[in-house]
Short mmCIF file of C-alpha atoms in Angstrom, two decimals:
data_model
loop_
_atom_site.label_atom_id
_atom_site.label_comp_id
_atom_site.label_asym_id
_atom_site.label_seq_id
_atom_site.Cartn_x
_atom_site.Cartn_y
_atom_site.Cartn_z
CA ASP J 502 -29.85 -44.85 -14.49
CA GLN J 503 -28.26 -43.86 -10.53
CA GLN J 504 -24.95 -45.85 -10.57
CA VAL J 505 -23.88 -45.82 -7.64
CA LYS J 506 -26.48 -46.06 -4.58
CA GLN J 507 -26.59 -45.89 -0.99
CA ASN J 508 -29.72 -47.78 0.15
CA SER J 509 -29.50 -46.24 4.06
CA PRO J 510 -30.77 -43.73 3.93
CA SER J 511 -29.76 -42.81 8.07
CA LEU J 512 -28.33 -45.13 10.71
CA SER J 513 -27.64 -44.34 13.93
CA VAL J 514 -25.74 -45.24 16.19
CA GLN J 515 -24.11 -45.50 19.30
CA GLU J 516 -20.98 -43.91 20.64
CA GLY J 517 -17.47 -46.49 20.56
CA ARG J 518 -19.68 -48.67 18.65
CA ILE J 519 -19.35 -49.76 14.35
CA SER J 520 -20.34 -47.48 12.50
CA ILE J 521 -20.95 -49.17 8.73
CA LEU J 522 -22.17 -47.21 6.00
CA ASN J 523 -23.30 -49.50 2.55
CA CYS J 524 -22.50 -48.38 -0.88
CA ASP J 525 -23.05 -49.87 -4.41
CA TYR J 526 -22.64 -49.71 -7.85
CA THR J 527 -23.24 -51.11 -11.36
CA ASN J 528 -20.43 -49.24 -13.92
CA SER J 529 -17.88 -51.72 -14.37
CA MET J 530 -15.80 -49.58 -15.86
CA PHE J 531 -15.77 -47.51 -12.12
CA ASP J 532 -11.60 -47.83 -10.82
CA TYR J 533 -11.40 -46.06 -8.33
CA PHE J 534 -13.59 -45.19 -5.02
CA LEU J 535 -14.36 -42.57 -2.21
CA TRP J 536 -15.70 -41.89 0.75
CA TYR J 537 -17.18 -37.95 1.32
CA LYS J 538 -18.60 -36.60 4.49
CA LYS J 539 -20.58 -32.88 4.68
CA TYR J 540 -22.12 -31.25 8.13
CA PRO J 541 -24.62 -28.52 7.51
CA ALA J 542 -24.24 -25.85 5.54
CA GLU J 543 -20.04 -26.68 4.12
CA GLY J 544 -19.30 -28.30 0.60
CA PRO J 545 -18.31 -32.31 0.99
CA THR J 546 -15.11 -33.38 2.70
CA PHE J 547 -12.75 -35.82 1.61
CA LEU J 548 -12.34 -38.65 4.10
CA ILE J 549 -11.16 -42.01 2.87
CA SER J 550 -10.80 -43.50 -0.84
CA ILE J 551 -9.88 -47.30 -2.22
CA SER J 552 -8.09 -48.45 -5.84
CA SER J 553 -9.87 -51.42 -7.11
CA ILE J 554 -6.75 -53.57 -7.33
CA LYS J 555 -7.27 -52.97 -3.41
CA ASP J 556 -9.87 -54.49 -1.20
CA LYS J 557 -8.99 -52.77 2.09
CA ASN J 558 -7.91 -49.29 3.01
CA GLU J 559 -7.19 -48.43 6.78
CA ASP J 560 -6.70 -44.39 7.97
CA GLY J 561 -7.31 -44.10 11.73
CA ARG J 562 -10.75 -45.33 12.49
CA PHE J 563 -11.56 -45.52 8.99
CA THR J 564 -11.71 -47.98 6.72
CA VAL J 565 -12.60 -48.53 3.27
CA PHE J 566 -13.94 -52.27 1.99
CA LEU J 567 -13.96 -52.88 -1.36
CA ASN J 568 -15.63 -56.20 -3.04
CA LYS J 569 -15.18 -55.73 -6.47
CA SER J 570 -17.00 -59.20 -7.56
CA ALA J 571 -20.46 -57.81 -5.43
CA LYS J 572 -20.24 -53.66 -6.83
CA HIS J 573 -19.78 -53.78 -3.05
CA LEU J 574 -18.26 -50.81 -1.26
CA SER J 575 -18.66 -49.95 2.19
CA LEU J 576 -17.50 -47.47 5.03
CA HIS J 577 -16.18 -48.36 9.27
CA ILE J 578 -15.42 -46.29 11.48
CA VAL J 579 -14.86 -47.62 14.97
CA PRO J 580 -15.16 -46.29 17.27
CA SER J 581 -17.51 -43.94 16.64
CA GLN J 582 -17.32 -40.65 18.44
CA PRO J 583 -20.74 -37.96 17.74
CA GLY J 584 -18.50 -35.47 15.98
CA ASP J 585 -18.59 -38.18 12.77
CA SER J 586 -21.82 -37.48 13.04
CA ALA J 587 -22.34 -36.23 9.02
CA VAL J 588 -24.20 -37.06 5.28
CA TYR J 589 -21.63 -39.83 4.26
CA PHE J 590 -21.62 -39.14 0.09
CA CYS J 591 -19.75 -42.96 -2.06
CA ALA J 592 -18.77 -41.76 -5.34
CA ALA J 593 -17.04 -43.29 -7.63
CA ILE J 594 -14.10 -42.98 -11.41
CA ALA J 595 -14.75 -44.32 -14.06
CA ASN J 596 -11.03 -44.34 -16.01
CA ALA J 597 -9.34 -43.28 -13.47
CA GLY J 598 -6.11 -43.75 -15.41
CA GLY J 599 -6.76 -41.45 -17.82
CA THR J 600 -8.10 -37.48 -17.07
CA SER J 601 -11.32 -37.94 -15.33
CA TYR J 602 -10.06 -37.69 -11.95
CA GLY J 603 -12.91 -35.06 -10.63
CA LYS J 604 -15.47 -36.51 -12.49
CA LEU J 605 -17.51 -38.47 -9.63
CA THR J 606 -20.85 -39.98 -9.79
CA PHE J 607 -22.10 -39.48 -6.72
CA GLY J 608 -24.51 -41.60 -3.99
CA GLN J 609 -27.55 -39.66 -2.41
CA GLY J 610 -25.88 -40.24 0.86
CA THR J 611 -26.12 -41.86 4.50
CA ILE J 612 -27.05 -39.47 7.76
CA LEU J 613 -25.05 -41.21 10.37
CA THR J 614 -26.49 -40.19 13.48
CA VAL J 615 -24.03 -41.11 16.55
CA HIS J 616 -25.46 -40.76 19.99
CA PRO J 617 -23.64 -40.02 23.17
CA GLY T 1132 -7.81 -18.74 -0.24
CA ALA T 1133 -8.05 -21.01 2.09
CA GLY T 1134 -10.69 -22.50 1.06
CA VAL T 1135 -13.26 -22.51 -2.11
CA SER T 1136 -15.32 -19.37 -2.52
CA GLN T 1137 -19.54 -19.11 -3.42
CA SER T 1138 -21.11 -16.71 -4.44
CA PRO T 1139 -23.36 -15.68 -3.46
CA ARG T 1140 -24.42 -18.11 -1.20
CA TYR T 1141 -28.55 -17.57 -2.12
CA LYS T 1142 -29.36 -16.79 -5.37
CA VAL T 1143 -33.58 -16.44 -5.90
CA THR T 1144 -34.53 -15.38 -9.60
CA LYS T 1145 -37.73 -15.69 -11.86
CA ARG T 1146 -38.54 -18.13 -13.68
CA GLY T 1147 -36.55 -15.96 -17.57
CA GLN T 1148 -34.45 -14.61 -15.26
CA ASP T 1149 -30.90 -15.06 -15.90
CA VAL T 1150 -28.33 -15.50 -13.04
CA ALA T 1151 -23.92 -16.35 -12.90
CA LEU T 1152 -22.79 -18.41 -10.40
CA ARG T 1153 -19.12 -17.51 -9.49
CA CYS T 1154 -17.04 -19.72 -7.71
CA ASP T 1155 -13.05 -18.21 -5.99
CA PRO T 1156 -10.92 -21.43 -6.20
CA ILE T 1157 -7.47 -22.56 -4.13
CA SER T 1158 -4.92 -20.92 -5.36
CA GLY T 1159 -2.74 -23.14 -7.20
CA HIS T 1160 -5.51 -25.66 -7.82
CA VAL T 1161 -5.37 -25.77 -12.21
CA SER T 1162 -8.38 -27.95 -11.91
CA LEU T 1163 -11.82 -26.31 -11.71
CA TYR T 1164 -15.35 -28.23 -11.58
CA TRP T 1165 -18.97 -27.58 -11.69
CA TYR T 1166 -21.67 -29.93 -9.80
CA ARG T 1167 -25.35 -29.56 -8.72
CA GLN T 1168 -27.09 -30.82 -5.37
CA ALA T 1169 -30.87 -31.47 -5.78
CA LEU T 1170 -32.44 -31.84 -2.83
CA GLY T 1171 -31.82 -35.41 -0.54
CA GLN T 1172 -29.46 -36.29 -3.64
CA GLY T 1173 -25.55 -36.86 -3.81
CA PRO T 1174 -23.61 -34.36 -6.29
CA GLU T 1175 -24.01 -34.71 -9.72
CA PHE T 1176 -21.46 -33.89 -12.34
CA LEU T 1177 -21.96 -29.97 -14.40
CA THR T 1178 -18.51 -29.66 -16.42
CA TYR T 1179 -14.92 -29.49 -15.56
CA PHE T 1180 -11.41 -27.31 -16.45
CA ASN T 1181 -7.26 -27.68 -16.41
CA TYR T 1182 -6.14 -23.91 -16.35
CA GLU T 1183 -8.96 -21.92 -18.18
CA ALA T 1184 -9.54 -25.27 -20.81
CA GLN T 1185 -13.35 -26.39 -20.68
CA GLN T 1186 -12.32 -30.98 -20.17
CA ASP T 1187 -15.74 -31.97 -20.58
CA LYS T 1188 -19.15 -30.63 -19.77
CA SER T 1189 -21.38 -33.51 -20.65
CA GLY T 1190 -22.88 -33.01 -17.32
CA LEU T 1191 -24.59 -29.46 -18.72
CA PRO T 1192 -28.00 -30.64 -18.78
CA ASN T 1193 -28.64 -28.38 -21.69
CA ASP T 1194 -27.74 -25.19 -23.79
CA ARG T 1195 -29.29 -22.84 -21.25
CA PHE T 1196 -25.80 -23.49 -19.00
CA SER T 1197 -22.24 -22.74 -20.02
CA ALA T 1198 -18.78 -21.85 -18.04
CA GLU T 1199 -15.87 -20.32 -18.76
CA ARG T 1200 -12.33 -20.18 -16.45
CA PRO T 1201 -10.70 -17.45 -18.98
CA GLU T 1202 -8.18 -17.09 -17.16
CA GLY T 1203 -7.10 -19.99 -15.90
CA SER T 1204 -8.84 -18.58 -11.90
CA ILE T 1205 -12.31 -18.09 -10.88
CA SER T 1206 -14.80 -19.39 -12.56
CA THR T 1207 -18.22 -18.60 -13.47
CA LEU T 1208 -21.85 -20.72 -14.49
CA THR T 1209 -23.91 -18.93 -16.18
CA ILE T 1210 -27.88 -19.73 -16.61
CA GLN T 1211 -29.79 -18.53 -19.42
CA ARG T 1212 -32.97 -18.09 -19.29
CA THR T 1213 -34.17 -20.30 -16.08
CA GLU T 1214 -37.00 -22.40 -15.77
CA GLN T 1215 -38.31 -23.70 -11.47
CA ARG T 1216 -35.88 -27.37 -12.45
CA ASP T 1217 -32.77 -24.66 -12.15
CA SER T 1218 -33.61 -24.99 -7.81
CA ALA T 1219 -30.74 -26.65 -6.41
CA MET T 1220 -27.47 -25.94 -4.79
CA TYR T 1221 -24.53 -25.70 -7.15
CA ARG T 1222 -21.75 -26.31 -6.19
CA CYS T 1223 -17.89 -25.62 -6.93
CA ALA T 1224 -14.99 -27.96 -6.33
CA SER T 1225 -10.84 -27.29 -7.25
CA SER T 1226 -8.09 -29.87 -6.84
CA LEU T 1227 -4.35 -29.55 -7.35
CA ASP T 1228 -4.55 -31.62 -10.46
CA GLY T 1229 -7.43 -33.70 -12.54
CA TRP T 1230 -4.68 -36.56 -13.48
CA SER T 1231 -3.00 -37.53 -10.41
CA GLY T 1232 -3.79 -40.15 -8.06
CA ALA T 1233 -3.72 -38.67 -5.13
CA ASN T 1234 -6.01 -35.80 -6.60
CA VAL T 1235 -8.42 -34.89 -4.11
CA LEU T 1236 -11.36 -32.18 -4.95
CA THR T 1237 -11.86 -29.27 -2.25
CA PHE T 1238 -16.10 -29.08 -2.73
CA GLY T 1239 -16.61 -24.70 -1.42
CA ALA T 1240 -20.36 -24.68 0.96
CA GLY T 1241 -22.29 -23.73 -2.41
CA SER T 1242 -24.87 -21.07 -3.43
CA ARG T 1243 -29.07 -22.56 -3.82
CA LEU T 1244 -30.53 -21.54 -6.68
CA THR T 1245 -33.89 -20.88 -6.07
CA VAL T 1246 -35.99 -20.38 -9.04
CA LEU T 1247 -40.02 -18.61 -8.15
#
């Protein structure tokens, strides 16, 4: 039962263009969402997050959008750079107001390749 | 240390042997988490600790898996009587605490376990 799904295994974009990574979830109890980035041979690193009380959060070139009615979130990277090439994981937390902040449910990941 | 340190980085063992994986979290981090990541998948929650107390072990697949953090710092994940299906990347993460909105997990590079 995959509660967090990233249906695109890979995405290829040109440097300077926008990268859009998508994520869908099924559990209505999820109320906090995160994106992690992972380079080869390293652990995932936190990128950006959003609470379910918001529909948008922006940090520099990275913006996360949340559509609760559609149970969908997306990560926009503008402009994309070759150094952004990595695996991107979407993750969600249920009952984030409790003691479960570290109990993340991850998607399968999307490999982003940004070509110079 | 500066980051989350895991050892060994690679472990190859024969079916039926016991293995112990070690995690040294970021100094001062209260919460410590264990995740397992199969190839092509996102990390999957196993268990977590606040200080030395194991708060949630709902993700441990069966009773062959156990974890401890006796002094609230270093943690060991032990798998008894290993089976081939236990082969995966085992990731440890730590965070300042497990209950605040500013909580961010920092992952280690992982221990790759191969059971022959």
